[in-house]
């Protein structure tokens, strides 16, 4: 890991500020999906984000294979521990997206993947072992937009619209090192306008609370202004002025991934870490609830567990009656024990209890 003293460093160790200590002990479960065309630098960025090589054995298909390649979904989980805080991070990569010539259906498996995780959660939630549900729901999706175009492509629009009711979309402008600063600014503005014009709901960072300190408020404002985050990814360490930094070496100089003057990489990471809990909450309260509501309404789906249909009401009544019987039994036993306690000397009861 990088030195925690690095200015602007926001690591997982800061997570406990967000949540209860119990979750710290148990660890965090977070699923991040990266989507967008192939070759936009998704895997490189993910590796830079978590400073771990998630895909050591990744096979890059040769060009001839690419044309018929369908979307293959690839989930990798890493356990990252930083200063005693555990994070179980799953990254869902969609490597071949956009490679096939016919793309109109290529996001369907991605949507299916998200729904499958909701379905699994719904199933587990209505099961007996509710305390130990593994949460594999996709909490955020970094949607990569090419910096080589003039804005969103029709497929980007189509995809994000299919996705926005299911997951927190965070738009990312890839390979920002190929643009000058004014170009980045212009393209960002253009992308935001197109997102708005097409009524795409991206993840909205919540405003900082009034009682937060000024620094945090300023940080939130700055993060909001940076969307879509213009990023640069690299898996290489390069020496700059005697310091090893993650960067891309060009004949004319080095682009430093973690230099805020060079790109928004640090902002994206800060956003993810400082809003991890909010992303989880929005996933649960909004996207998952939407899914549940749709699922309960769907006629051809299996009978929903929480649905108050005649049959379920009956089952509920039977359960209640059983519970009452059990309560009565417990009361009777309690009364017997009390009676015994009164009639026998205390020492005897004690030894009996032991
Ligand atoms: P993916 O298919 O979206 O996962 O893309 P990869 O991460 O495999 O990257 C595709 C190519 O783009 C590789 O040759 C990377 O070295 C290169 N690349 C990744 N990130 C950047 C970046 O930020 N800037 C530039 N110029 N190239 C990048």
Short mmCIF file of C-alpha atoms and ligand atoms in Angstrom, two decimals:
data_model
loop_
_atom_site.label_atom_id
_atom_site.label_comp_id
_atom_site.label_asym_id
_atom_site.label_seq_id
_atom_site.Cartn_x
_atom_site.Cartn_y
_atom_site.Cartn_z
CA UNK A 1 0.00 0.00 0.00
CA UNK A 2 0.99 3.58 -0.46
CA UNK A 3 2.24 5.48 2.46
CA UNK A 4 -0.79 6.59 4.49
CA UNK A 5 0.95 9.88 5.11
CA UNK A 6 0.72 10.82 1.44
CA UNK A 7 -1.22 14.09 1.17
CA UNK A 8 -4.77 13.52 0.02
CA UNK A 9 -4.54 9.90 1.04
CA UNK A 10 -7.90 8.33 1.70
CA UNK A 11 -7.63 4.69 2.56
CA UNK A 12 -10.00 2.07 3.81
CA UNK A 13 -8.77 2.71 7.31
CA UNK A 14 -11.00 5.80 7.21
CA UNK A 15 -14.09 3.66 6.79
CA UNK A 16 -14.77 3.18 10.52
CA UNK A 17 -15.74 6.85 10.67
CA UNK A 18 -18.76 5.95 8.60
CA UNK A 19 -20.11 2.95 10.41
CA UNK A 20 -20.63 1.06 13.56
CA UNK A 21 -17.64 -0.69 15.10
CA UNK A 22 -19.30 -4.05 14.70
CA UNK A 23 -19.11 -3.72 10.93
CA UNK A 24 -15.44 -2.89 11.28
CA UNK A 25 -14.81 -6.20 12.98
CA UNK A 26 -16.91 -8.10 10.48
CA UNK A 27 -15.44 -6.22 7.54
CA UNK A 28 -17.10 -4.45 4.65
CA UNK A 29 -18.60 -6.07 1.64
CA UNK A 30 -18.62 -3.97 -1.46
CA UNK A 31 -19.21 -4.81 -5.07
CA UNK A 32 -18.03 -2.51 -7.80
CA UNK A 33 -18.86 -3.08 -11.43
CA UNK A 34 -16.91 -1.58 -14.29
CA UNK A 35 -18.63 -1.29 -17.62
CA UNK A 36 -18.07 0.35 -20.93
CA UNK A 37 -16.31 -0.51 -24.12
CA UNK A 38 -13.39 -2.85 -24.16
CA UNK A 39 -9.99 -1.19 -24.17
CA UNK A 40 -11.01 1.94 -22.28
CA UNK A 41 -8.72 1.08 -19.38
CA UNK A 42 -11.19 -0.49 -16.96
CA UNK A 43 -8.95 -3.22 -15.60
CA UNK A 44 -5.97 -0.90 -15.40
CA UNK A 45 -7.96 1.62 -13.37
CA UNK A 46 -9.34 -0.98 -11.00
CA UNK A 47 -5.84 -2.24 -10.36
CA UNK A 48 -4.63 1.30 -9.72
CA UNK A 49 -7.56 1.94 -7.38
CA UNK A 50 -6.87 -0.92 -5.08
CA UNK A 51 -3.17 -1.33 -5.64
CA UNK A 52 -3.56 -5.04 -6.09
CA UNK A 53 -3.30 -6.98 -9.27
CA UNK A 54 -6.77 -8.39 -9.56
CA UNK A 55 -6.27 -10.07 -12.86
CA UNK A 56 -2.90 -11.78 -12.86
CA UNK A 57 -4.00 -14.43 -15.30
CA UNK A 58 -6.10 -12.34 -17.57
CA UNK A 59 -6.25 -13.56 -21.10
CA UNK A 60 -6.46 -10.81 -23.70
CA UNK A 61 -8.15 -12.25 -26.78
CA UNK A 62 -6.39 -11.66 -30.07
CA UNK A 63 -8.20 -9.38 -32.56
CA UNK A 64 -9.69 -12.23 -34.58
CA UNK A 65 -11.49 -13.59 -31.52
CA UNK A 66 -12.90 -10.24 -30.60
CA UNK A 67 -15.44 -9.91 -33.39
CA UNK A 68 -17.74 -12.70 -32.24
CA UNK A 69 -16.96 -12.32 -28.58
CA UNK A 70 -20.01 -11.88 -26.39
CA UNK A 71 -20.06 -10.21 -23.03
CA UNK A 72 -18.34 -12.33 -20.45
CA UNK A 73 -18.82 -11.33 -16.88
CA UNK A 74 -15.91 -11.80 -14.63
CA UNK A 75 -16.14 -11.31 -10.87
CA UNK A 76 -12.99 -11.27 -8.75
CA UNK A 77 -12.94 -10.85 -5.02
CA UNK A 78 -10.05 -9.54 -3.01
CA UNK A 79 -9.78 -9.11 0.71
CA UNK A 80 -7.93 -5.96 1.45
CA UNK A 81 -6.86 -5.13 4.94
CA UNK A 82 -5.61 -1.79 5.93
CA UNK A 83 -4.82 -0.82 9.51
CA UNK A 84 -7.13 -3.51 10.85
CA UNK A 85 -10.05 -2.65 8.59
CA UNK A 86 -11.10 -5.44 6.30
CA UNK A 87 -12.74 -4.87 2.98
CA UNK A 88 -14.07 -7.70 0.90
CA UNK A 89 -14.16 -6.12 -2.48
CA UNK A 90 -15.67 -7.78 -5.48
CA UNK A 91 -14.99 -6.26 -8.85
CA UNK A 92 -17.25 -7.26 -11.66
CA UNK A 93 -15.59 -6.70 -14.98
CA UNK A 94 -17.37 -6.89 -18.29
CA UNK A 95 -14.31 -7.40 -20.50
CA UNK A 96 -15.68 -7.93 -23.97
CA UNK A 97 -18.40 -5.30 -23.97
CA UNK A 98 -18.47 -3.38 -27.21
CA UNK A 99 -16.17 -5.71 -29.08
CA UNK A 100 -18.86 -7.54 -30.95
CA UNK A 101 -20.19 -5.88 -34.08
CA UNK A 102 -23.80 -6.34 -33.09
CA UNK A 103 -24.02 -4.57 -29.78
CA UNK A 104 -27.69 -3.88 -29.27
CA UNK A 105 -28.10 -6.84 -26.91
CA UNK A 106 -24.68 -6.80 -25.33
CA UNK A 107 -25.68 -5.12 -22.08
CA UNK A 108 -28.45 -7.62 -21.34
CA UNK A 109 -26.16 -10.11 -19.57
CA UNK A 110 -24.90 -7.25 -17.41
CA UNK A 111 -28.44 -6.28 -16.39
CA UNK A 112 -29.13 -9.96 -15.79
CA UNK A 113 -26.11 -10.19 -13.53
CA UNK A 114 -27.33 -7.28 -11.40
CA UNK A 115 -30.83 -8.75 -11.18
CA UNK A 116 -29.47 -12.17 -10.28
CA UNK A 117 -27.67 -10.69 -7.28
CA UNK A 118 -30.85 -8.94 -6.15
CA UNK A 119 -32.75 -12.18 -6.58
CA UNK A 120 -30.20 -14.02 -4.48
CA UNK A 121 -30.40 -11.42 -1.76
CA UNK A 122 -34.21 -11.54 -1.79
CA UNK A 123 -34.07 -15.30 -1.48
CA UNK A 124 -31.58 -15.17 1.39
CA UNK A 125 -33.47 -12.42 3.12
CA UNK A 126 -36.60 -14.50 3.28
CA UNK A 127 -34.67 -17.57 4.43
CA UNK A 128 -33.85 -18.67 7.95
CA UNK A 129 -30.25 -17.59 8.17
CA UNK A 130 -30.93 -13.89 7.73
CA UNK A 131 -28.11 -12.72 9.97
CA UNK A 132 -25.40 -14.05 7.73
CA UNK A 133 -26.42 -12.98 4.27
CA UNK A 134 -23.52 -12.40 1.93
CA UNK A 135 -24.28 -9.19 0.10
CA UNK A 136 -23.22 -9.56 -3.51
CA UNK A 137 -25.44 -6.84 -4.84
CA UNK A 138 -23.69 -4.41 -7.17
CA UNK A 139 -23.28 -1.22 -5.14
CA UNK A 140 -21.81 0.95 -7.83
CA UNK A 141 -21.01 0.86 -11.51
CA UNK A 142 -18.19 2.92 -12.96
CA UNK A 143 -19.34 3.54 -16.48
CA UNK A 144 -16.39 4.28 -18.75
CA UNK A 145 -16.82 6.86 -21.49
CA UNK A 146 -14.26 7.19 -24.24
CA UNK A 147 -12.24 10.38 -24.33
CA UNK A 148 -11.73 9.87 -28.05
CA UNK A 149 -15.31 10.69 -28.99
CA UNK A 150 -17.35 13.88 -28.87
CA UNK A 151 -19.54 12.81 -26.00
CA UNK A 152 -21.82 9.87 -25.37
CA UNK A 153 -22.32 7.25 -28.04
CA UNK A 154 -25.85 5.95 -28.70
CA UNK A 155 -24.86 2.70 -27.01
CA UNK A 156 -23.67 4.57 -23.89
CA UNK A 157 -27.07 6.24 -23.64
CA UNK A 158 -28.95 3.02 -24.21
CA UNK A 159 -26.83 1.16 -21.69
CA UNK A 160 -26.98 3.77 -18.95
CA UNK A 161 -30.74 4.06 -19.35
CA UNK A 162 -31.10 0.33 -18.95
CA UNK A 163 -28.87 0.46 -15.90
CA UNK A 164 -29.89 3.57 -13.99
CA UNK A 165 -32.82 2.04 -12.10
CA UNK A 166 -30.73 -0.84 -10.91
CA UNK A 167 -27.37 0.49 -9.88
CA UNK A 168 -25.53 3.65 -8.83
CA UNK A 169 -23.87 4.83 -12.02
CA UNK A 170 -20.68 6.83 -11.65
CA UNK A 171 -19.59 8.11 -15.06
CA UNK A 172 -15.88 8.07 -15.71
CA UNK A 173 -14.02 9.70 -18.58
CA UNK A 174 -11.28 7.29 -19.50
CA UNK A 175 -7.69 7.93 -20.55
CA UNK A 176 -7.80 11.60 -19.67
CA UNK A 177 -4.09 11.86 -20.49
CA UNK A 178 -5.00 12.01 -24.15
CA UNK A 179 -6.78 15.36 -23.72
CA UNK A 180 -5.65 18.84 -22.79
CA UNK A 181 -7.25 20.51 -19.77
CA UNK A 182 -9.66 22.69 -21.80
CA UNK A 183 -10.62 19.61 -23.84
CA UNK A 184 -11.37 17.67 -20.64
CA UNK A 185 -13.51 20.55 -19.40
CA UNK A 186 -15.44 20.80 -22.65
CA UNK A 187 -16.02 17.06 -22.92
CA UNK A 188 -17.16 16.81 -19.30
CA UNK A 189 -19.69 19.58 -19.85
CA UNK A 190 -20.92 17.92 -23.02
CA UNK A 191 -21.32 14.53 -21.32
CA UNK A 192 -23.26 16.05 -18.42
CA UNK A 193 -25.56 17.87 -20.83
CA UNK A 194 -26.22 14.67 -22.70
CA UNK A 195 -26.86 12.76 -19.47
CA UNK A 196 -29.40 15.41 -18.51
CA UNK A 197 -31.01 15.63 -21.95
CA UNK A 198 -31.49 11.88 -22.00
CA UNK A 199 -32.84 11.84 -18.44
CA UNK A 200 -30.20 9.42 -17.23
CA UNK A 201 -30.10 9.20 -13.44
CA UNK A 202 -26.53 8.96 -12.32
CA UNK A 203 -25.49 8.56 -8.67
CA UNK A 204 -25.99 11.85 -6.84
CA UNK A 205 -23.48 12.57 -4.14
CA UNK A 206 -25.41 13.68 -1.06
CA UNK A 207 -24.74 17.22 0.15
CA UNK A 208 -22.56 17.39 3.21
CA UNK A 209 -24.55 17.90 6.43
CA UNK A 210 -24.62 21.39 7.89
CA UNK A 211 -22.71 20.26 10.97
CA UNK A 212 -19.84 18.72 9.00
CA UNK A 213 -16.56 20.58 9.07
CA UNK A 214 -15.71 23.05 6.31
CA UNK A 215 -13.04 20.81 4.87
CA UNK A 216 -15.49 17.98 4.28
CA UNK A 217 -18.06 20.34 2.78
CA UNK A 218 -15.45 21.70 0.41
CA UNK A 219 -14.36 18.19 -0.52
CA UNK A 220 -17.94 17.18 -1.33
CA UNK A 221 -18.44 20.31 -3.44
CA UNK A 222 -15.23 19.60 -5.31
CA UNK A 223 -16.16 15.96 -5.91
CA UNK A 224 -19.56 16.96 -7.26
CA UNK A 225 -17.98 19.43 -9.64
CA UNK A 226 -15.61 16.80 -11.00
CA UNK A 227 -18.26 14.42 -12.34
CA UNK A 228 -17.65 12.70 -14.76
CA UNK A 229 -14.27 11.89 -13.21
CA UNK A 230 -11.51 12.17 -15.80
CA UNK A 231 -9.07 9.41 -14.96
CA UNK A 232 -5.73 7.95 -15.90
CA UNK A 233 -4.76 4.45 -14.95
CA UNK A 234 -1.42 2.71 -14.83
CA UNK A 235 0.06 -0.34 -13.26
CA UNK A 236 3.62 0.97 -13.56
CA UNK A 237 5.68 2.67 -10.92
CA UNK A 238 7.95 5.41 -12.23
CA UNK A 239 10.55 7.46 -10.45
CA UNK A 240 9.83 11.18 -10.46
CA UNK A 241 12.16 13.52 -8.59
CA UNK A 242 13.44 10.68 -6.48
CA UNK A 243 9.97 9.44 -5.58
CA UNK A 244 8.29 6.32 -6.97
CA UNK A 245 4.88 7.16 -8.34
CA UNK A 246 2.21 5.36 -10.30
CA UNK A 247 2.25 6.85 -13.74
CA UNK A 248 2.53 6.67 -17.48
CA UNK A 249 5.86 7.52 -19.04
CA UNK A 250 5.81 9.42 -22.32
CA UNK A 251 8.73 10.85 -24.32
CA UNK A 252 7.61 14.30 -23.15
CA UNK A 253 7.10 13.47 -19.50
CA UNK A 254 5.26 11.50 -16.88
CA UNK A 255 1.52 11.54 -16.23
CA UNK A 256 1.06 10.85 -12.55
CA UNK A 257 -2.06 8.90 -11.68
CA UNK A 258 -2.25 10.25 -8.14
CA UNK A 259 -1.45 13.86 -8.97
CA UNK A 260 -4.66 15.93 -8.72
CA UNK A 261 -3.26 18.37 -11.29
CA UNK A 262 -2.98 15.57 -13.81
CA UNK A 263 -6.34 13.81 -13.42
CA UNK A 264 -9.29 13.04 -11.12
CA UNK A 265 -8.07 9.61 -10.04
CA UNK A 266 -7.70 10.56 -6.38
CA UNK A 267 -11.08 12.26 -6.40
CA UNK A 268 -12.71 9.12 -7.76
CA UNK A 269 -11.08 7.04 -5.06
CA UNK A 270 -12.01 9.53 -2.36
CA UNK A 271 -15.57 9.56 -3.64
CA UNK A 272 -15.75 5.78 -3.51
CA UNK A 273 -14.34 5.51 -0.04
CA UNK A 274 -16.07 8.43 1.63
CA UNK A 275 -19.39 7.43 0.08
CA UNK A 276 -19.12 3.68 0.29
CA UNK A 277 -21.79 3.48 2.92
CA UNK A 278 -24.10 5.84 1.06
CA UNK A 279 -23.67 3.78 -2.11
CA UNK A 280 -24.67 0.71 -0.13
CA UNK A 281 -27.65 2.45 1.39
CA UNK A 282 -28.92 3.78 -1.94
CA UNK A 283 -28.49 0.29 -3.38
CA UNK A 284 -30.58 -1.17 -0.57
CA UNK A 285 -33.20 1.53 -0.15
CA UNK A 286 -33.71 2.48 -3.75
CA UNK A 287 -32.48 -0.06 -6.31
CA UNK A 288 -33.15 -3.18 -4.28
CA UNK A 289 -36.53 -1.88 -3.14
CA UNK A 290 -37.39 -1.13 -6.77
CA UNK A 291 -36.41 -4.64 -7.69
CA UNK A 292 -38.46 -6.09 -4.86
CA UNK A 293 -41.50 -4.04 -5.79
CA UNK A 294 -41.22 -5.11 -9.42
CA UNK A 295 -40.69 -8.69 -8.38
CA UNK A 296 -43.75 -8.69 -6.14
CA UNK A 297 -45.87 -7.21 -8.88
CA UNK A 298 -44.75 -9.60 -11.58
CA UNK A 299 -47.45 -12.16 -12.13
CA UNK A 300 -45.37 -14.84 -13.75
CA UNK A 301 -42.67 -14.77 -11.10
CA UNK A 302 -42.66 -17.32 -8.31
CA UNK A 303 -44.89 -16.42 -5.37
CA UNK A 304 -43.16 -13.69 -3.47
CA UNK A 305 -42.27 -14.55 0.10
CA UNK A 306 -43.54 -11.36 1.68
CA UNK A 307 -46.70 -11.11 -0.38
CA UNK A 308 -49.85 -10.96 1.66
CA UNK A 309 -51.82 -13.37 -0.43
CA UNK A 310 -54.54 -15.58 1.12
CA UNK A 311 -52.17 -18.53 1.43
CA UNK A 312 -49.47 -16.55 3.14
CA UNK A 313 -51.92 -15.00 5.58
CA UNK A 314 -53.02 -18.47 6.53
CA UNK A 315 -49.43 -19.60 6.99
CA UNK A 316 -48.79 -16.54 9.12
CA UNK A 317 -51.78 -17.30 11.34
CA UNK A 318 -50.60 -20.87 11.83
CA UNK A 319 -47.17 -19.60 12.83
CA UNK A 320 -48.72 -17.17 15.30
CA UNK A 321 -50.80 -19.92 16.89
CA UNK A 322 -47.70 -22.11 17.18
CA UNK A 323 -45.79 -19.26 18.76
CA UNK A 324 -48.59 -18.75 21.28
CA UNK A 325 -48.53 -22.44 22.19
CA UNK A 326 -44.79 -22.28 22.69
CA UNK A 327 -45.09 -19.16 24.85
CA UNK A 328 -47.65 -20.91 27.04
CA UNK A 329 -45.34 -23.90 27.40
CA UNK A 330 -42.47 -21.65 28.41
CA UNK A 331 -44.70 -19.93 30.99
CA UNK A 332 -45.74 -23.29 32.44
CA UNK A 333 -42.13 -24.42 32.67
CA UNK A 334 -41.19 -21.13 34.29
CA UNK A 335 -43.95 -21.58 36.87
CA UNK A 336 -42.74 -25.11 37.63
CA UNK A 337 -39.17 -23.93 38.08
CA UNK A 338 -40.34 -21.15 40.36
CA UNK A 339 -42.34 -23.61 42.45
CA UNK A 340 -39.32 -25.92 42.72
CA UNK A 341 -37.05 -23.05 43.67
CA UNK A 342 -39.36 -22.07 46.52
CA UNK A 343 -39.72 -25.61 47.88
CA UNK A 344 -36.02 -26.60 47.79
CA UNK A 345 -33.03 -25.12 49.65
CA UNK A 346 -31.04 -22.63 47.52
CA UNK A 347 -27.84 -24.72 47.41
CA UNK A 348 -29.65 -27.62 45.86
CA UNK A 349 -31.15 -25.53 43.10
CA UNK A 350 -27.79 -24.04 42.36
CA UNK A 351 -26.15 -27.40 41.94
CA UNK A 352 -29.14 -28.58 39.97
CA UNK A 353 -28.78 -25.66 37.59
CA UNK A 354 -25.11 -26.27 37.14
P1 LIG B 1 -10.23 -2.70 -20.54
O1 LIG B 1 -10.46 -3.58 -21.70
O2 LIG B 1 -11.24 -1.60 -20.50
O3 LIG B 1 -10.13 -3.42 -19.23
O4 LIG B 1 -8.84 -1.93 -20.80
P2 LIG B 1 -7.38 -2.26 -20.23
O5 LIG B 1 -7.26 -1.87 -18.81
O6 LIG B 1 -7.02 -3.65 -20.60
O7 LIG B 1 -6.50 -1.22 -21.07
C1 LIG B 1 -6.43 -1.23 -22.47
C2 LIG B 1 -5.18 -0.50 -22.94
O8 LIG B 1 -5.25 0.88 -22.60
C3 LIG B 1 -3.89 -1.00 -22.31
O9 LIG B 1 -2.89 -0.99 -23.29
C4 LIG B 1 -3.59 0.01 -21.23
O10 LIG B 1 -2.20 0.11 -20.97
C5 LIG B 1 -4.11 1.28 -21.85
N1 LIG B 1 -4.55 2.24 -20.82
C6 LIG B 1 -5.16 1.94 -19.65
N2 LIG B 1 -5.41 3.06 -18.96
C7 LIG B 1 -4.95 4.09 -19.69
C8 LIG B 1 -4.90 5.51 -19.49
O11 LIG B 1 -5.37 6.05 -18.50
N3 LIG B 1 -4.34 6.26 -20.48
C9 LIG B 1 -3.82 5.70 -21.60
N4 LIG B 1 -3.28 6.50 -22.50
N5 LIG B 1 -3.84 4.39 -21.83
C10 LIG B 1 -4.40 3.57 -20.89
#
